[in-house]
Short mmCIF file of C-alpha atoms in Angstrom, two decimals:
data_model
loop_
_atom_site.label_atom_id
_atom_site.label_comp_id
_atom_site.label_asym_id
_atom_site.label_seq_id
_atom_site.Cartn_x
_atom_site.Cartn_y
_atom_site.Cartn_z
CA UNK Z 6 31.94 24.11 99.68
CA UNK Z 7 32.97 20.62 100.74
CA UNK Z 8 33.14 19.83 104.45
CA UNK Z 9 36.01 17.47 103.71
CA UNK Z 10 38.41 18.91 101.13
CA UNK Z 11 40.36 16.29 99.18
CA UNK Z 12 43.61 18.03 100.19
CA UNK Z 13 43.16 16.50 103.64
CA UNK Z 14 43.67 13.12 102.02
CA UNK Z 15 40.24 11.98 103.19
CA UNK Z 16 38.51 9.36 101.13
CA UNK Z 17 35.44 7.27 101.86
CA UNK Z 18 36.02 4.21 104.00
CA UNK Z 19 35.24 0.77 102.67
CA UNK Z 20 32.39 -0.89 104.49
CA UNK Z 21 34.79 -3.42 105.99
CA UNK Z 22 37.09 -0.74 107.41
CA UNK Z 23 34.09 1.21 108.71
CA UNK Z 24 32.85 -1.83 110.63
CA UNK Z 25 36.32 -2.77 111.89
CA UNK Z 26 36.73 0.72 113.37
CA UNK Z 27 33.25 0.53 114.92
CA UNK Z 28 33.98 -2.91 116.37
CA UNK Z 29 37.22 -1.70 117.96
CA UNK Z 30 35.58 0.74 120.38
CA UNK Z 31 36.29 -2.12 122.79
CA UNK Z 32 39.53 -4.10 122.49
CA UNK Z 33 39.09 -7.21 120.34
CA UNK Z 34 41.22 -9.82 118.62
CA UNK Z 35 40.77 -10.70 114.95
CA UNK Z 36 38.23 -13.48 115.43
CA UNK Z 37 36.18 -11.27 117.77
CA UNK Z 38 36.11 -8.51 115.13
CA UNK Z 39 34.88 -10.97 112.47
CA UNK Z 40 32.12 -12.22 114.78
CA UNK Z 41 30.98 -8.75 115.86
CA UNK Z 42 30.85 -7.37 112.31
CA UNK Z 43 28.88 -10.42 111.15
CA UNK Z 44 26.48 -9.90 114.08
CA UNK Z 45 26.13 -6.11 113.55
CA UNK Z 46 25.25 -6.57 109.87
CA UNK Z 47 23.00 -9.60 110.29
CA UNK Z 48 25.50 -11.71 108.35
CA UNK Z 49 25.59 -9.33 105.37
CA UNK Z 50 29.24 -8.33 105.87
CA UNK Z 51 31.57 -11.30 106.30
CA UNK Z 52 35.24 -10.40 106.74
CA UNK Z 53 37.57 -13.08 105.38
CA UNK Z 54 40.72 -13.51 107.51
CA UNK Z 55 42.98 -12.27 104.68
CA UNK Z 56 40.87 -9.14 104.20
CA UNK Z 57 40.68 -8.52 107.94
CA UNK Z 58 44.39 -8.86 108.67
CA UNK Z 59 45.34 -6.79 105.62
CA UNK Z 60 42.98 -4.05 106.84
CA UNK Z 61 44.28 -4.27 110.43
CA UNK Z 62 47.88 -3.82 109.23
CA UNK Z 63 46.93 -0.83 107.12
CA UNK Z 64 44.94 0.71 110.02
CA UNK Z 65 47.91 0.18 112.36
CA UNK Z 66 50.21 1.94 109.85
CA UNK Z 67 47.80 4.90 109.62
CA UNK Z 68 47.57 5.12 113.41
CA UNK Z 69 43.78 4.65 113.39
CA UNK Z 70 44.02 1.60 115.65
CA UNK Z 71 46.66 0.36 118.04
CA UNK Z 72 47.67 -3.08 119.28
CA UNK Z 73 46.77 -3.62 122.93
CA UNK Z 74 49.78 -4.78 124.89
CA UNK Z 75 49.07 -7.85 126.99
CA UNK Z 76 52.60 -8.33 128.24
CA UNK Z 77 53.66 -11.92 127.70
CA UNK Z 78 50.51 -13.12 125.94
CA UNK Z 79 51.28 -13.18 122.23
CA UNK Z 80 48.65 -15.78 121.29
CA UNK Z 81 45.77 -13.39 120.70
CA UNK Z 82 46.71 -9.89 119.73
CA UNK Z 83 43.96 -7.39 120.57
CA UNK Z 84 43.38 -4.09 118.81
CA UNK Z 85 41.63 -0.88 119.83
CA UNK Z 86 40.60 2.31 117.99
CA UNK Z 87 42.74 5.42 118.59
CA UNK Z 88 41.59 9.05 118.91
CA UNK Z 89 42.59 9.59 115.27
CA UNK Z 90 40.53 6.55 114.29
CA UNK Z 91 37.52 7.98 116.13
CA UNK Z 92 37.91 11.27 114.22
CA UNK Z 93 38.01 9.39 110.91
CA UNK Z 94 34.91 7.42 111.90
CA UNK Z 95 33.06 10.63 112.82
CA UNK Z 96 34.00 12.18 109.44
CA UNK Z 97 32.69 9.08 107.70
CA UNK Z 98 29.42 9.16 109.65
CA UNK Z 99 28.93 12.80 108.61
CA UNK Z 100 29.59 11.81 104.99
CA UNK Z 101 27.08 8.95 105.22
CA UNK Z 102 24.48 11.22 106.84
CA UNK Z 103 24.89 13.64 103.93
CA UNK Z 104 24.39 10.79 101.45
CA UNK Z 105 21.29 9.65 103.29
CA UNK Z 106 19.91 13.18 103.70
CA UNK Z 107 20.31 14.01 100.01
CA UNK Z 108 18.84 10.68 98.92
CA UNK Z 109 15.79 11.12 101.13
CA UNK Z 110 15.39 14.76 100.07
CA UNK Z 111 15.41 13.86 96.38
CA UNK Z 112 13.29 10.73 96.73
CA UNK Z 113 10.92 12.35 99.21
CA UNK Z 114 11.72 9.86 101.96
CA UNK Z 115 10.43 6.92 99.90
CA UNK Z 116 11.88 3.62 101.15
#
């Protein structure tokens, strides 16, 4: 019995989206997101501006993040995760824990 039935429209997050949502637990602008994700992954995940802004628009449409309103200041738009975004992130973490658990169980915890 799956914990996340497909009918709910849930599908695995891409690594980029996963890290964007993690990064947005504090309000950040695009460049800040790119820097934080690069830092969190030790430079393994580099978000190109095109990828990042495409993902941000899609996350805004889904309601997983929102634009922070700094009245008057349009130069650097900041984004923040929403409650729905946090739920999605928690679902994804459960999915990743299951992947890890099953892998370690089968491989006997061999690294």
